[in-house]
PDB file of C-alpha atoms in Angstrom:
ATOM      1  CA  MET Z   1      10.114 -14.502  -6.503  1.00 87.00           C
ATOM      2  CA  GLU Z   2      11.128 -12.433  -3.494  1.00 90.00           C
ATOM      3  CA  PRO Z   3       9.070 -12.608  -0.273  1.00 89.00           C
ATOM      4  CA  GLU Z   4       7.974  -8.964  -0.663  1.00 89.00           C
ATOM      5  CA  GLU Z   5       6.594  -9.691  -4.133  1.00 90.00           C
ATOM      6  CA  ALA Z   6       4.721 -12.722  -2.808  1.00 90.00           C
ATOM      7  CA  VAL Z   7       3.102 -10.681  -0.052  1.00 86.00           C
ATOM      8  CA  ARG Z   8       2.059  -8.071  -2.612  1.00 87.00           C
ATOM      9  CA  GLN Z   9       0.558 -10.776  -4.841  1.00 85.00           C
ATOM     10  CA  LEU Z  10      -1.541 -12.017  -1.930  1.00 83.00           C
ATOM     11  CA  GLU Z  11      -2.591  -8.467  -1.068  1.00 85.00           C
ATOM     12  CA  TYR Z  12      -4.023  -8.094  -4.564  1.00 82.00           C
ATOM     13  CA  ALA Z  13      -5.696 -11.508  -4.489  1.00 83.00           C
ATOM     14  CA  ILE Z  14      -7.309 -10.814  -1.114  1.00 82.00           C
ATOM     15  CA  ASP Z  15      -8.454  -7.357  -2.201  1.00 80.00           C
ATOM     16  CA  ALA Z  16     -10.026  -8.822  -5.341  1.00 79.00           C
ATOM     17  CA  SER Z  17     -11.589 -11.928  -3.800  1.00 78.00           C
ATOM     18  CA  LEU Z  18     -12.500 -11.310  -0.179  1.00 73.00           C
ATOM     19  CA  ASP Z  19     -14.138  -8.674   1.981  1.00 72.00           C
ATOM     20  CA  GLU Z  20     -10.869  -8.092   3.796  1.00 67.00           C
ATOM     21  CA  ILE Z  21      -8.129  -5.550   3.323  1.00 70.00           C
ATOM     22  CA  GLY Z  22      -5.302  -7.371   1.570  1.00 72.00           C
ATOM     23  CA  GLN Z  23      -2.462  -5.322   2.994  1.00 74.00           C
ATOM     24  CA  ARG Z  24      -3.442  -6.097   6.571  1.00 74.00           C
ATOM     25  CA  ALA Z  25      -4.224  -9.771   5.950  1.00 77.00           C
ATOM     26  CA  ALA Z  26      -1.174 -10.538   3.782  1.00 81.00           C
ATOM     27  CA  ALA Z  27       1.300  -8.933   6.180  1.00 83.00           C
ATOM     28  CA  GLY Z  28       0.975 -11.962   8.447  1.00 86.00           C
ATOM     29  CA  TYR Z  29       2.417 -14.179   5.720  1.00 88.00           C
ATOM     30  CA  ARG Z  30       5.702 -12.283   5.368  1.00 91.00           C
ATOM     31  CA  PRO Z  31       7.623 -14.396   7.939  1.00 93.00           C
ATOM     32  CA  THR Z  32       6.444 -17.563   6.203  1.00 93.00           C
ATOM     33  CA  PHE Z  33       7.631 -16.351   2.804  1.00 92.00           C
ATOM     34  CA  GLU Z  34      10.959 -15.267   4.294  1.00 94.00           C
ATOM     35  CA  ARG Z  35      11.436 -18.695   5.883  1.00 94.00           C
ATOM     36  CA  VAL Z  36      10.686 -20.419   2.585  1.00 94.00           C
ATOM     37  CA  ALA Z  37      13.154 -18.131   0.796  1.00 93.00           C
ATOM     38  CA  ASP Z  38      15.822 -18.946   3.396  1.00 93.00           C
ATOM     39  CA  ARG Z  39      15.264 -22.699   3.185  1.00 91.00           C
ATOM     40  CA  ALA Z  40      14.721 -23.012  -0.570  1.00 91.00           C
ATOM     41  CA  ASP Z  41      14.625 -20.452  -3.380  1.00 88.00           C
ATOM     42  CA  GLY Z  42      12.465 -17.978  -5.261  1.00 90.00           C
ATOM     43  CA  ALA Z  43      10.676 -20.751  -7.109  1.00 91.00           C
ATOM     44  CA  ALA Z  44       9.506 -22.211  -3.783  1.00 93.00           C
ATOM     45  CA  VAL Z  45       8.280 -18.769  -2.707  1.00 93.00           C
ATOM     46  CA  TYR Z  46       6.399 -18.538  -5.999  1.00 92.00           C
ATOM     47  CA  ALA Z  47       4.867 -21.993  -5.463  1.00 93.00           C
ATOM     48  CA  LEU Z  48       3.728 -21.001  -1.970  1.00 94.00           C
ATOM     49  CA  ALA Z  49       2.263 -17.724  -3.240  1.00 93.00           C
ATOM     50  CA  GLY Z  50       0.372 -19.654  -5.896  1.00 92.00           C
ATOM     51  CA  ALA Z  51      -0.985 -22.171  -3.400  1.00 93.00           C
ATOM     52  CA  LEU Z  52      -2.137 -19.439  -1.016  1.00 92.00           C
ATOM     53  CA  SER Z  53      -3.614 -17.392  -3.874  1.00 90.00           C
ATOM     54  CA  ASP Z  54      -5.611 -20.448  -4.952  1.00 92.00           C
ATOM     55  CA  GLU Z  55      -7.067 -20.691  -1.446  1.00 89.00           C
ATOM     56  CA  VAL Z  56      -7.972 -17.005  -1.536  1.00 86.00           C
ATOM     57  CA  ASP Z  57      -9.569 -17.435  -4.967  1.00 86.00           C
ATOM     58  CA  ASP Z  58     -11.669 -20.219  -3.428  1.00 88.00           C
ATOM     59  CA  GLY Z  59     -12.943 -17.737  -0.824  1.00 86.00           C
ATOM     60  CA  CYS Z  60     -10.682 -18.632   2.110  1.00 85.00           C
ATOM     61  CA  CYS Z  61      -8.166 -16.422   3.833  1.00 85.00           C
ATOM     62  CA  PRO Z  62      -5.626 -18.784   5.379  1.00 89.00           C
ATOM     63  CA  THR Z  63      -4.453 -17.979   8.869  1.00 89.00           C
ATOM     64  CA  PRO Z  64      -0.704 -17.569   9.348  1.00 89.00           C
ATOM     65  CA  ALA Z  65      -0.676 -21.072  10.890  1.00 93.00           C
ATOM     66  CA  GLU Z  66      -2.422 -22.495   7.820  1.00 93.00           C
ATOM     67  CA  ALA Z  67       0.058 -20.642   5.606  1.00 93.00           C
ATOM     68  CA  ASN Z  68       2.900 -22.239   7.591  1.00 94.00           C
ATOM     69  CA  ALA Z  69       1.374 -25.696   7.039  1.00 95.00           C
ATOM     70  CA  THR Z  70       1.120 -24.991   3.312  1.00 94.00           C
ATOM     71  CA  ALA Z  71       4.727 -23.786   3.335  1.00 95.00           C
ATOM     72  CA  GLU Z  72       5.841 -27.060   4.927  1.00 94.00           C
ATOM     73  CA  ARG Z  73       4.072 -29.012   2.179  1.00 91.00           C
ATOM     74  CA  VAL Z  74       5.801 -26.864  -0.455  1.00 92.00           C
ATOM     75  CA  LEU Z  75       9.174 -27.295   1.227  1.00 92.00           C
ATOM     76  CA  ASP Z  76       8.685 -31.062   1.554  1.00 89.00           C
ATOM     77  CA  GLY Z  77       8.755 -31.217  -2.220  1.00 81.00           C
ATOM     78  CA  TRP Z  78      11.730 -28.892  -2.563  1.00 77.00           C
ATOM     79  CA  ALA Z  79      15.419 -29.662  -2.243  1.00 60.00           C
ATOM     80  CA  TYR Z  80      16.970 -27.449   0.406  1.00 54.00           C
ATOM     81  CA  THR Z  81      19.538 -25.018  -0.876  1.00 49.00           C
ATOM     82  CA  ASP Z  82      21.936 -22.607   0.748  1.00 47.00           C
ATOM     83  CA  GLY Z  83      19.309 -19.879   0.648  1.00 48.00           C
ATOM     84  CA  GLY Z  84      18.488 -19.918  -3.037  1.00 47.00           C
ATOM     85  CA  ALA Z  85      20.477 -18.996  -6.030  1.00 45.00           C
TER      86      ALA Z  85
END
């Protein structure tokens, strides 16, 4: 999954689950997704998007700092690559 697709997925989840505008809220996650894509691969981006979507489904909108913490947990379980392939 590409970072742009992950942001879009969160936009839709936020729009459907919370009283916030998904486009505005999800835009703050783009740098996190890009960092994950640089350090791992599309599967790691997908895993992060899923984890953040689960939080949104539970009624929470993670802050960018919380998204970064979740990203670190995802990356801890991922082997670093040369940027994904």
